Coordinates of C-alpha atoms in Angstrom, one line a residue:
Chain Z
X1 CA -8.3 -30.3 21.7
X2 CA -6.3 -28.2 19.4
X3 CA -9.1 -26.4 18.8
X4 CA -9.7 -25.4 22.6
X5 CA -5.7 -24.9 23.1
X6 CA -6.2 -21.7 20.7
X7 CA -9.1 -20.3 21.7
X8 CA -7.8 -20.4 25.3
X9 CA -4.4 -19.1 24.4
X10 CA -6.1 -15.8 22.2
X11 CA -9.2 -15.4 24.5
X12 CA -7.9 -12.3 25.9
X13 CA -7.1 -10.5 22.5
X14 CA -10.6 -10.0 20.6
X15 CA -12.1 -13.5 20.8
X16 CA -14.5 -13.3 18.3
X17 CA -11.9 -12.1 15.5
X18 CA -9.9 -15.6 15.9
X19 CA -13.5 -17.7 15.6
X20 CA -14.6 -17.6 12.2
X21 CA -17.6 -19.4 11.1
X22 CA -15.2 -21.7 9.0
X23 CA -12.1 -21.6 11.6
X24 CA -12.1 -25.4 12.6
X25 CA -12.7 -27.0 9.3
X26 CA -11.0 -25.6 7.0
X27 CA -11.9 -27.7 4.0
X28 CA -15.4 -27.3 4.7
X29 CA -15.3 -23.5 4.4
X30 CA -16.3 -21.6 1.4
X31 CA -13.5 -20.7 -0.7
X32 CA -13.4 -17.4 -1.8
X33 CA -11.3 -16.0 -4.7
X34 CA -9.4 -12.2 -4.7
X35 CA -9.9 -11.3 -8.4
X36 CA -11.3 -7.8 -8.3
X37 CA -14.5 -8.8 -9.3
X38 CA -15.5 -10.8 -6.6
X39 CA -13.8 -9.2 -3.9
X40 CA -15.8 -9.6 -0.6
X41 CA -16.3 -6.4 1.1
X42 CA -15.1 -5.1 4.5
X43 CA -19.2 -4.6 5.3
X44 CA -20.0 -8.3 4.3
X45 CA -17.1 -9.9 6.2
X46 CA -18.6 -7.9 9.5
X47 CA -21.2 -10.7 9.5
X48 CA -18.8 -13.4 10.1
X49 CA -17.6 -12.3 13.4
X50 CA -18.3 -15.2 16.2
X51 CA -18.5 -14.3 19.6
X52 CA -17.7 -17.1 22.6
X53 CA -20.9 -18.2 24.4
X54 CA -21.9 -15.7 26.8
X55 CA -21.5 -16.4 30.9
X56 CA -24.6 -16.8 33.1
X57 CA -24.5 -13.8 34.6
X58 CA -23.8 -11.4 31.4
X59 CA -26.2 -9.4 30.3
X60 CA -27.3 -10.4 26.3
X61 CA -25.5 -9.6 23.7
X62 CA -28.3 -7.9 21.2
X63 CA -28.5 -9.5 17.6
X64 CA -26.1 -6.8 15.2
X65 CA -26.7 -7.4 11.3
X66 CA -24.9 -6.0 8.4
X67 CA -26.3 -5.6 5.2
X68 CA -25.3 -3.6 2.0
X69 CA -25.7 -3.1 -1.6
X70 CA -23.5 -2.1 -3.8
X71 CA -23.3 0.1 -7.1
X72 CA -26.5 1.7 -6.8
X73 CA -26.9 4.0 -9.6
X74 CA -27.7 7.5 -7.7
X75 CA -25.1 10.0 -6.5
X76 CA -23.8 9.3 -2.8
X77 CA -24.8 12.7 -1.6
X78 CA -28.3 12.7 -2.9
X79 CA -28.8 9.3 -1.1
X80 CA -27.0 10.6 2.4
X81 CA -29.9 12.6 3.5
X82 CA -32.3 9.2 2.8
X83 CA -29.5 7.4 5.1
X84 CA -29.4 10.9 7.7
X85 CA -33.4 10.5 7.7
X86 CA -33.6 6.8 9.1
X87 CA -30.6 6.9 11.1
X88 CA -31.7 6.1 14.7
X89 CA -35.4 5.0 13.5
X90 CA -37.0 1.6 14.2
X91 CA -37.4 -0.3 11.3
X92 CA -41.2 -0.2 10.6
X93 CA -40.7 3.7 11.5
X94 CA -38.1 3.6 8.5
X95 CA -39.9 1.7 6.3
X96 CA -43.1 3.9 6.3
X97 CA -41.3 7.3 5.6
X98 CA -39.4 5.3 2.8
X99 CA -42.5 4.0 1.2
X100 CA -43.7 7.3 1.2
X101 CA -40.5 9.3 0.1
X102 CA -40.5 10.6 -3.7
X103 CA -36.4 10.0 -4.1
X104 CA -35.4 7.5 -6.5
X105 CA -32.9 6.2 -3.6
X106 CA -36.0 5.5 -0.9
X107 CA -36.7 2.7 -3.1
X108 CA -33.6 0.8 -3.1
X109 CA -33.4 1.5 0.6
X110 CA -36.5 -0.2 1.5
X111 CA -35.6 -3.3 -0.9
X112 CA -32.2 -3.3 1.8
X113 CA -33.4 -2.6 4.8
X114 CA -36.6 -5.6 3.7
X115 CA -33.6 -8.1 2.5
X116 CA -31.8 -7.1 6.2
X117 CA -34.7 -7.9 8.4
X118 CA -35.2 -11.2 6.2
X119 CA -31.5 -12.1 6.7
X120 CA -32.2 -11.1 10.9
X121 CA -34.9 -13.8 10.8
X122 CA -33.3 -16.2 9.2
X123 CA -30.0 -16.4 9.9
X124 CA -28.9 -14.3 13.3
X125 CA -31.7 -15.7 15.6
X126 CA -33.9 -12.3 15.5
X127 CA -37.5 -13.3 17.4
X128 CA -39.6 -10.7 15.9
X129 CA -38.5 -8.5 12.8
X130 CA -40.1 -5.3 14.3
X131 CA -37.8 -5.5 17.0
X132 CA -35.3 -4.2 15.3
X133 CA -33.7 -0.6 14.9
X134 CA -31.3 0.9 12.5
X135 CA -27.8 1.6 14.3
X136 CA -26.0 2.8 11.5
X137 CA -26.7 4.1 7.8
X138 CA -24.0 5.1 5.5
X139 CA -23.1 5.5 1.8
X140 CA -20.2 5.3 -0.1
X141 CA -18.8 6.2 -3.3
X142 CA -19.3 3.5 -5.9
X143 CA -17.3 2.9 -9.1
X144 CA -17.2 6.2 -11.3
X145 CA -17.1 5.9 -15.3
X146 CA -16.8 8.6 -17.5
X147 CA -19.1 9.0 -20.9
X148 CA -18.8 11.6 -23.6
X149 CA -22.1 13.9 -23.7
X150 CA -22.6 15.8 -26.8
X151 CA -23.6 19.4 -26.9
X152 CA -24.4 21.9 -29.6
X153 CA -22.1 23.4 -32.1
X154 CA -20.0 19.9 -32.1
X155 CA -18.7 20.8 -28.7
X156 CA -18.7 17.9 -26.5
X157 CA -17.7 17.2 -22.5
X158 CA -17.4 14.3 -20.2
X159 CA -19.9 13.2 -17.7
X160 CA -19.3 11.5 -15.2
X161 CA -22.0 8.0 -14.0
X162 CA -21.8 8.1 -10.2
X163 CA -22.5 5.1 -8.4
X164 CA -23.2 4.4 -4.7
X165 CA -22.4 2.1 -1.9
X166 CA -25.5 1.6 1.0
X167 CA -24.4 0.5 4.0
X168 CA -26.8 -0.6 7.1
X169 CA -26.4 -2.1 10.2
X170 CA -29.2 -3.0 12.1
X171 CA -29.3 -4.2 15.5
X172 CA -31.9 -5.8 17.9
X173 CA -34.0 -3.9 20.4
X174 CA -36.4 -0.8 20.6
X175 CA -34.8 2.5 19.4
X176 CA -32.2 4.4 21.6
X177 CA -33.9 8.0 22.7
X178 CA -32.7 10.9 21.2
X179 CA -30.4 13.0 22.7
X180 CA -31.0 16.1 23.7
X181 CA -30.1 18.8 21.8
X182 CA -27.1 21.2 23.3
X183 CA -28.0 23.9 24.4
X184 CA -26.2 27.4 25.6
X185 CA -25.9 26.4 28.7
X186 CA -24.5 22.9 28.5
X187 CA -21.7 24.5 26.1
X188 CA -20.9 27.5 28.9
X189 CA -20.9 24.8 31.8
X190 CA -18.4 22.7 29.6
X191 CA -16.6 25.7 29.0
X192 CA -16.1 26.5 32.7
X193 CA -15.0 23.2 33.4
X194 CA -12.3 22.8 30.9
X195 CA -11.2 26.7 32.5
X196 CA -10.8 24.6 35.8
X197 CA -9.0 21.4 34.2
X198 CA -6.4 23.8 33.6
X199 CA -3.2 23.3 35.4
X200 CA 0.8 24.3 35.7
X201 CA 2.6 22.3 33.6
X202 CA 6.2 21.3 33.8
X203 CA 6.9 22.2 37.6
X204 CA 7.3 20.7 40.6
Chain B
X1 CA -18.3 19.8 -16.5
X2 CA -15.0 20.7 -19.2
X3 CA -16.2 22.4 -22.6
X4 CA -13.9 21.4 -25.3
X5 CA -14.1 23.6 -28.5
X6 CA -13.0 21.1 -31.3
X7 CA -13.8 24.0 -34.3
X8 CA -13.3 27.2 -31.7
X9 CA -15.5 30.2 -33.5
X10 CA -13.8 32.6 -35.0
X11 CA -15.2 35.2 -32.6
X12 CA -14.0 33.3 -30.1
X13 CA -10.6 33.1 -31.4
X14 CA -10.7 36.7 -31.9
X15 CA -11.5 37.4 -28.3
X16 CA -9.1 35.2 -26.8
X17 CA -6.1 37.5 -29.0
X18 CA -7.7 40.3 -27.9
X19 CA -7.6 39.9 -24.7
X20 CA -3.9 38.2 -24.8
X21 CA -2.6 41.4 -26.5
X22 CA -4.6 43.5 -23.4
X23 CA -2.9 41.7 -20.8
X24 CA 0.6 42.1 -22.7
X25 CA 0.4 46.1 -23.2
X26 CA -1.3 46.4 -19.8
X27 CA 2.2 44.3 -18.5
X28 CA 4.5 46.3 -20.5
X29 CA 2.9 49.8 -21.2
X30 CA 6.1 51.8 -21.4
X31 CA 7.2 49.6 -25.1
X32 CA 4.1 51.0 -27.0
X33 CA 3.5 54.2 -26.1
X34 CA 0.4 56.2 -26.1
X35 CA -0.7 54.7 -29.3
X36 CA -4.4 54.4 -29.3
X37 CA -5.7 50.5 -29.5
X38 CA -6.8 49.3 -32.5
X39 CA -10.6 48.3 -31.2
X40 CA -13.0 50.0 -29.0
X41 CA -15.5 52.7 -29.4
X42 CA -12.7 55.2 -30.4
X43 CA -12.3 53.5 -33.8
X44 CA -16.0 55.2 -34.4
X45 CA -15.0 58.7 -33.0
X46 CA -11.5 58.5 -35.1
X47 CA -13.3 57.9 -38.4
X48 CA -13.9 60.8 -41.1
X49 CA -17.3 61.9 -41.4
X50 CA -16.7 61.8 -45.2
X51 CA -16.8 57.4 -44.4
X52 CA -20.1 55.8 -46.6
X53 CA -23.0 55.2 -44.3
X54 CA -22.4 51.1 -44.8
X55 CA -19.1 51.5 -43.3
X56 CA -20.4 53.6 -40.4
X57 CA -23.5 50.7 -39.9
X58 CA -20.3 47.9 -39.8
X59 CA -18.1 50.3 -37.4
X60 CA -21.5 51.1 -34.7
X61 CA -21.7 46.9 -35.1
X62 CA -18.8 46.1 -34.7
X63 CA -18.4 48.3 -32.1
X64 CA -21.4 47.3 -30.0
X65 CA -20.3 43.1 -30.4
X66 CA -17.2 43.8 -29.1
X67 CA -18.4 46.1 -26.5
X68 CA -20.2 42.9 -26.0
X69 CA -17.2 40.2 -25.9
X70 CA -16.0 42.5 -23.9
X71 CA -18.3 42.8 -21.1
X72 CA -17.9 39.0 -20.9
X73 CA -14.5 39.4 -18.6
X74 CA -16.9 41.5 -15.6
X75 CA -19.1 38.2 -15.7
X76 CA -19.7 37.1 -11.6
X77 CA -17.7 34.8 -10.9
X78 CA -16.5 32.4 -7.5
X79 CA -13.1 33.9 -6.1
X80 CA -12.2 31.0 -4.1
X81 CA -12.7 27.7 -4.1
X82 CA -15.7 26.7 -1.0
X83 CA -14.2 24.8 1.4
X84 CA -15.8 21.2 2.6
X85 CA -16.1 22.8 5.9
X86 CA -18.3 25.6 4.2
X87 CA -20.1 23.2 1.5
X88 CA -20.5 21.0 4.4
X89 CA -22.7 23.9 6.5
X90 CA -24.4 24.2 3.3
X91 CA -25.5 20.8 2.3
X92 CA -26.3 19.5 5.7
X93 CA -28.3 22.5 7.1
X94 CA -31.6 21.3 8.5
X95 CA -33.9 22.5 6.0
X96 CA -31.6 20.6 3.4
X97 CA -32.4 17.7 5.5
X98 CA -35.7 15.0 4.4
X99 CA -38.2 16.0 7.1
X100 CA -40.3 13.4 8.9
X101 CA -43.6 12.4 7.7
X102 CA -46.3 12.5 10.3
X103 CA -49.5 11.7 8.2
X104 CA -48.7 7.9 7.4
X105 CA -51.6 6.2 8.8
X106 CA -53.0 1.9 8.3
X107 CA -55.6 1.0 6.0
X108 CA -59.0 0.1 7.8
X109 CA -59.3 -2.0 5.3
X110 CA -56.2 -3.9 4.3
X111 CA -53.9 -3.0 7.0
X112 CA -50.9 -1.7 4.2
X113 CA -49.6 1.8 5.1
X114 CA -51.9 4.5 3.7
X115 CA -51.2 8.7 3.4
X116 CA -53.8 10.3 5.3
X117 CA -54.9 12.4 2.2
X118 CA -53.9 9.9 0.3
X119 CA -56.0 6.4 -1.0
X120 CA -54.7 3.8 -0.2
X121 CA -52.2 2.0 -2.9
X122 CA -52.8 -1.4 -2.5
X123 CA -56.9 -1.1 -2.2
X124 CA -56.7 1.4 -5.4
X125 CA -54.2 -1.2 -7.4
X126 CA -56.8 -4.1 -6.8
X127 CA -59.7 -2.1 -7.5
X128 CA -58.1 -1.1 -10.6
X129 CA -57.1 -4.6 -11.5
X130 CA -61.2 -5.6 -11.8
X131 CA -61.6 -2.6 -13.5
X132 CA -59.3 -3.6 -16.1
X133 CA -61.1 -7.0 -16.6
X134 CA -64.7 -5.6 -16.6
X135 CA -63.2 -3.3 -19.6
X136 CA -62.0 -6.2 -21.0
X137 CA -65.6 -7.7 -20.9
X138 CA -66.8 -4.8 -22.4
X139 CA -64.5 -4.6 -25.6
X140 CA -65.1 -8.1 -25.9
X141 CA -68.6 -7.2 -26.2
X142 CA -68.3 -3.9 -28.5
X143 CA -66.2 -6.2 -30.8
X144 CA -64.8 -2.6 -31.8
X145 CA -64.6 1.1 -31.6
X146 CA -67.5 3.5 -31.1
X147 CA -69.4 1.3 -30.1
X148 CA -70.6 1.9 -27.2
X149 CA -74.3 1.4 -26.2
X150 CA -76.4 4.6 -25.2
X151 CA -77.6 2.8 -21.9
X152 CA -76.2 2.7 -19.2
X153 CA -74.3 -0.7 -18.0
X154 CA -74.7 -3.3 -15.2
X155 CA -72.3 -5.9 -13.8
X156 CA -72.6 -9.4 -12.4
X157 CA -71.4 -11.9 -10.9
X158 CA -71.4 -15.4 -10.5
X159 CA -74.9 -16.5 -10.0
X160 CA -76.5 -13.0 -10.0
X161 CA -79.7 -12.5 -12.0
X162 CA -80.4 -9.0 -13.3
X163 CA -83.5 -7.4 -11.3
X164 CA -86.2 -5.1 -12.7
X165 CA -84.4 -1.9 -12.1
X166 CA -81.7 -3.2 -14.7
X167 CA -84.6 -3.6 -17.6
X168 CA -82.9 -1.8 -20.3
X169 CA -79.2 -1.9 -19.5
X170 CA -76.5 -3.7 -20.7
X171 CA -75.3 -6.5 -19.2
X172 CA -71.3 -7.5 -18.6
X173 CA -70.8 -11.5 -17.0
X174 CA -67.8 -11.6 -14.9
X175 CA -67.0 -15.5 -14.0
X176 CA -66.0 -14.9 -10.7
X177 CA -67.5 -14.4 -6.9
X178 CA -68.6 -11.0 -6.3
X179 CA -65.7 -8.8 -4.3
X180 CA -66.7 -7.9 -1.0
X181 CA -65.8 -3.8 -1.7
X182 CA -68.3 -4.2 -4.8
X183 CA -71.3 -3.3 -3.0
X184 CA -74.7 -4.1 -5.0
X185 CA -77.2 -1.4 -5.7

């Protein structure tokens, strides 16, 4: 009963923040630690999120998985345009111009994206793993260390090992269509109509 | 990248003065007069003609690596920094971008993803996994190098016998069924 009481009282502000996995029994929940080792990131804690049983008459709520790895050893920007090519692609779609991709990056991508569609199947009630498509794709900078590098002449400079974050989120359903590009005369018709928004400001 | 000079050159060092006593006279050029610098091709014109020809050599040299060091300073180089706007139009313009692949085809024969110009990976790596054995089969059988038989060489399988086209050839035994890609002749 104490357990209905606060869901009813905070129903109306996010629901699915205030229903952890782990919300009614504490002690049965898995206790995590804050060292800065093992800190859980904000990606990984996205998969947590309960939502309230849907209504009757809602339409469904499609499947959303997050899945990430972290300090991958390429640079962020070389891996961006492997996350810019599959944003927006089905999965199979993805993995086929990954397996194909010379980048050092496509590889690890694949391993993900493979790892996420195992992870939809399992654990987030996905029917078929094709039917997925990739929402979001996103890296990040990882943890940076710097390394003396030895030149001629007994000159020497530091270099820098970048690491990455990746960051996907796939969700269930056939890909959205793409948009159509702007053209000319979608940005003059948008142009005319902010002319007409304008109005006389500060009068009666 | 930072270059550190532990044990700076002495050219370098020399340079560095050099151009540290330019930018002085050029800030103050009414406390020196019209004294003629110490360095530069005029040191050449200035000298007697009565010099040895080994001190000319040394002047024209010296002359010519410090025209050198010199020309250095009117290297090209960025005047501003680039802006992330700018680097951004730069990086992300679409033929920076990873195109799309449009000749990834399915294997016929083992349904993995396959180039169109391309054989397929997973039919090549199996192929060249029996490959590997049969080689095996055939060291064992050389027992060492240059070895090899002048004839030509036959394999078979399990419960094969060899026929009369295969009179003279050497024979390799692999224990194992016959793959269904390893057609018989």
């Amino acid at each position: 009963s104490g357990g209905s009481w606060a869901r009813g009282l905070l129903s109306w502000a996010r629901p699915e923040r205030w229903l952890p996995t782990c919300s009614l029994f504490p002690l049965s929940c898995i206790h995590t630690s804050t060292s800065l080792l093992q800190k859980i990131g904000k990606w990984e804690k996205k998969n947590r999120i309960v939502y309230p049983p849907q209504l009757p008459g809602e339409p469904r709520r499609p499947a959303v998985i997050y899945h990430c790895r972290r300090d991958i050893k390429y640079s962020k920007d070389k891996m961006w345009y492997l996350a810019k090519l599959i944003k927006g692609m089905s999965i199979d779609q993805a993995l086929a111009q990954l397996e194909f991709s010379d980048k050092k990056g496509a590889k690890v991508i694949k391993e993900v994206l493979l790892e996420a569609q195992d992870l939809a199947v399992r654990k987030h009630n996905v029917e078929f793993k094709s039917n997925l498509h990739i929402a979001a794709s996103l890296t990040g900078r990882g943890h940076y260390m710097k390394q003396i590098r030895y030149h001629a002449k007994g000159r020497f400079a530091f270099m820098r090992i970048v690491r990455c974050h990746y960051f996907v989120k796939l969700v269930e359903g056939p890909p959205p269509p793409p948009e159509p590009p702007r053209t000319g005369f979608d940005q003059a018709k948008e142009y005319v109509q902010q002319l007409r928004n304008r109005t006389l400001v500060h009068t009666l | 990248m930072l270059v550190l000079v532990c044990s700076p050159l002495p050219r370098l060092r020399t340079l560095l003065q050099r151009c540290w006593g330019r930018l002085e006279r050029g800030l103050l050029p009414g406390g020196l007069g019209g004294q003629s610098p110490p360095w530069g091709p005029a040191l050449a014109v200035q000298a007697p003609a009565v010099l040895p020809q080994a001190a000319d050599d040394a002047s024209e040299s010296s002359a010519e690596a410090l025209g050198l060091l010199e020309s250095i300073l009117w290297m090209a180089v960025p005047k501003k920094r680039r802006t992330i706007e700018v680097n951004r139009c730069r990086r992300r313009h679409p033929s920076k971008l990873i195109q799309v692949k449009r000749n990834i085809d399915t294997c016929p024969e083992c349904g993995n993803l396959k180039q169109k110009h391309i054989l397929c990976g997973y039919c090549y790596a199996k192929v060249k996994a029996e490959t590997h054995l049969i080689q095996m089969e055939m060291r064992k059988k050389e027992g060492g190098p240059f070895k090899a038989p002048t004839v030509e060489t036959v394999v078979l399988y399990d419960g094969e016998k060899p026929s009369e086209k295969d009179e003279g050839k050497r024979i390799i035994e692999r224990a194992r069924k016959r793959p269904s890609w390893f057609v018989q002749n």
